[in-house]
PDB file of C-alpha atoms in Angstrom:
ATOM      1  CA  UNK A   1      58.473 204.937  72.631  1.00 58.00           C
ATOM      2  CA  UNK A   2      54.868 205.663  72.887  1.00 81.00           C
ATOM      3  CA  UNK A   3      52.193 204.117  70.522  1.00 94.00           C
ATOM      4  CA  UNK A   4      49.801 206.277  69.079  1.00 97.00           C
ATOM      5  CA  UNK A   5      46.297 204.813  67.942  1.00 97.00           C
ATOM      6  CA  UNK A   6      45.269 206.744  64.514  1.00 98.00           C
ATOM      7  CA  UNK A   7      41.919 207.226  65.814  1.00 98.00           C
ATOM      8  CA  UNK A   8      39.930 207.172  69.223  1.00 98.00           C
ATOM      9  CA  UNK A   9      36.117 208.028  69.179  1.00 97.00           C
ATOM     10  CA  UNK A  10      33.900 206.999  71.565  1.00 97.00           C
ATOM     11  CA  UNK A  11      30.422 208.526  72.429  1.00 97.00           C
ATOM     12  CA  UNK A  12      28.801 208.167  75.916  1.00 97.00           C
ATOM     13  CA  UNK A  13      30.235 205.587  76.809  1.00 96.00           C
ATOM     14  CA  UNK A  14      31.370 204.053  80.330  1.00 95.00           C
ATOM     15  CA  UNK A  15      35.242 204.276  81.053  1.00 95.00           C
ATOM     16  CA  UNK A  16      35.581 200.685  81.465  1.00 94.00           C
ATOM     17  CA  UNK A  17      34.500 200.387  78.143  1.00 95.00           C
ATOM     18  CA  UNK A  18      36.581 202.821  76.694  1.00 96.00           C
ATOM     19  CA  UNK A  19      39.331 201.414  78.408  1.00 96.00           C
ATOM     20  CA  UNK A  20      38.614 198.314  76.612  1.00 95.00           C
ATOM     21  CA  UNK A  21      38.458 199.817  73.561  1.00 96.00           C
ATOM     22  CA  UNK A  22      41.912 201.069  74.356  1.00 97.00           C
ATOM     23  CA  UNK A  23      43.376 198.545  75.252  1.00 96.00           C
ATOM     24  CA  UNK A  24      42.630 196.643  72.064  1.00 97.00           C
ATOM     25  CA  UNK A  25      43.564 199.053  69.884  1.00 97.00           C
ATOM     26  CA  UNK A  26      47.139 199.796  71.511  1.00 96.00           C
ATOM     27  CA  UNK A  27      47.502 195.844  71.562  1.00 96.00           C
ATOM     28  CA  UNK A  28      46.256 195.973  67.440  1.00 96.00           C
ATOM     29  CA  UNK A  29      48.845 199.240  66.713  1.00 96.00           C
ATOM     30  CA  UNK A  30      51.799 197.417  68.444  1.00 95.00           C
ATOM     31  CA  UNK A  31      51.285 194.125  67.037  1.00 94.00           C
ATOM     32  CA  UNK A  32      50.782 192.600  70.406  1.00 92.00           C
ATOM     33  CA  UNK A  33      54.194 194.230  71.606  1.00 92.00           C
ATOM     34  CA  UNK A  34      51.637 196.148  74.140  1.00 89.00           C
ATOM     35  CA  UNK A  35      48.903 195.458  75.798  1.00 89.00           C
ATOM     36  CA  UNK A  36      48.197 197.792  78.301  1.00 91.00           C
ATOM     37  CA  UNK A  37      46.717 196.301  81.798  1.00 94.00           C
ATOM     38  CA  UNK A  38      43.742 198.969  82.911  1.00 95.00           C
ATOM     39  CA  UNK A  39      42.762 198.527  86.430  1.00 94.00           C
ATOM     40  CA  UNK A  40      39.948 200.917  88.382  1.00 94.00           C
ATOM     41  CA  UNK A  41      40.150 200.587  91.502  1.00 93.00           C
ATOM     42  CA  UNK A  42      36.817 202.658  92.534  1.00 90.00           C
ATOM     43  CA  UNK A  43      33.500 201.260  90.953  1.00 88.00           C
ATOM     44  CA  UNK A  44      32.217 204.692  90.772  1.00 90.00           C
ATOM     45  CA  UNK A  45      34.671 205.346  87.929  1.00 93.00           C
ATOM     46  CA  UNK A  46      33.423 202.783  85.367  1.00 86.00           C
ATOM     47  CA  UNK A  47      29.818 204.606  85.193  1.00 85.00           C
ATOM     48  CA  UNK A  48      31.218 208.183  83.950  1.00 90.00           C
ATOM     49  CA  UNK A  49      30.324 208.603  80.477  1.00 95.00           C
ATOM     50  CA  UNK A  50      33.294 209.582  78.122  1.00 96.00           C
ATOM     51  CA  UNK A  51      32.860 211.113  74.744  1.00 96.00           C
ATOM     52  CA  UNK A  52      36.453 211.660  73.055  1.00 96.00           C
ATOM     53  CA  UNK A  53      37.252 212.101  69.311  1.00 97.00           C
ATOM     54  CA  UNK A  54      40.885 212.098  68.844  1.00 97.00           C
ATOM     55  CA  UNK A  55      43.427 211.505  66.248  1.00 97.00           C
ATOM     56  CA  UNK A  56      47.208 210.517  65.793  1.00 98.00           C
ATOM     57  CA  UNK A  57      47.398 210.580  69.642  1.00 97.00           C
ATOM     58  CA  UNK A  58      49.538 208.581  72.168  1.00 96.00           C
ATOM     59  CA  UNK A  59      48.105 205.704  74.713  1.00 95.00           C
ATOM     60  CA  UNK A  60      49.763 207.625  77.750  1.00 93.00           C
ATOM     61  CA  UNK A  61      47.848 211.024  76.687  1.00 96.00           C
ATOM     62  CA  UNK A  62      44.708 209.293  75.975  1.00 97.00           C
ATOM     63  CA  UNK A  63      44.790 207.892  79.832  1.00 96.00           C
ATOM     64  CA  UNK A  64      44.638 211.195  80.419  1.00 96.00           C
ATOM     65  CA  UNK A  65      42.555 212.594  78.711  1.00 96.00           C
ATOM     66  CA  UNK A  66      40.209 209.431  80.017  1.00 96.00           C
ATOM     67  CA  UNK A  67      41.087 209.919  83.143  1.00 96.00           C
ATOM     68  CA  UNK A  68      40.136 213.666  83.235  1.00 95.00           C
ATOM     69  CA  UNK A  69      36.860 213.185  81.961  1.00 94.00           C
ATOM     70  CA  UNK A  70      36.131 210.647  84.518  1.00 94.00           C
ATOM     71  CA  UNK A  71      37.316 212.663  87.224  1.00 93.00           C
ATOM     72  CA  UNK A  72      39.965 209.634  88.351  1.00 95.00           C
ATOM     73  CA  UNK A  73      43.699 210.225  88.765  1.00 95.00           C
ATOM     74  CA  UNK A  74      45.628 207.612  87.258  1.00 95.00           C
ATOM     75  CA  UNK A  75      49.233 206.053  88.643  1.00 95.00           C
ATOM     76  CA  UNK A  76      51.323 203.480  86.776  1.00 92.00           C
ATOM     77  CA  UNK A  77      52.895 200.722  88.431  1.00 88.00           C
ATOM     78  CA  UNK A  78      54.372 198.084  86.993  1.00 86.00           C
ATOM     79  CA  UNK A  79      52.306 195.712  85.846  1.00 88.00           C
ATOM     80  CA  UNK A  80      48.683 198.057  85.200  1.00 93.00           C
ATOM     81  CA  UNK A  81      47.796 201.321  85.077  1.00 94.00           C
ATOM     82  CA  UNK A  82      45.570 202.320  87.706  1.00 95.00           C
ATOM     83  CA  UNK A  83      42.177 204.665  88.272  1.00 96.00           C
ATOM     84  CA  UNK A  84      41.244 205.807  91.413  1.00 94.00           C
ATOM     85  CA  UNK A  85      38.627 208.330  92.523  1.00 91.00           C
ATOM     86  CA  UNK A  86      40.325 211.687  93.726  1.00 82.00           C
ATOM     87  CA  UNK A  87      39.813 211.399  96.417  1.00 74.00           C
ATOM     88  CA  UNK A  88      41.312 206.985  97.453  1.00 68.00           C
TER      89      UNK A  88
END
């Protein structure tokens, strides 16, 4: 079972902080049942801008959607979820 945050907005800014934003809210949705672990592995990542306005939408699709925008492919292992640039 996924949790879905009622509402993600974010305007220009950085991945890592939208991953923090994330993060949060998951851990606020879930009652502290999940809090995801967000690791980026290449530096690069954390200074692509990210403006997203979504609703009623699952953590594991907003990664995506995150991780599109910042041009990263993501992996999940077990204990994070992890950005890389394309090309790591």
């Amino acid at each position: 079972n996924s949790v879905v945050i009622p509402k993600f907005e974010v305007n220009q800014v950085s991945l890592g902080e939208s991953l923090e934003a994330l993060a949060l809210m998951a851990k606020n949705v879930s009652n502290g049942k999940v809090s995801p672990n967000f690791v980026v592995k290449n530096p690069d990542l954390n200074s692509a801008l990210i403006t997203l306005s979504l609703a009623n939408t699952p953590v594991d699709e907003l990664v995506r959607y995150l991780a599109d925008m910042a041009r990263a492919k993501v992996s999940w292992d077990n204990h994070a979820v992890v950005f890389s640039g394309i090309a790591d």
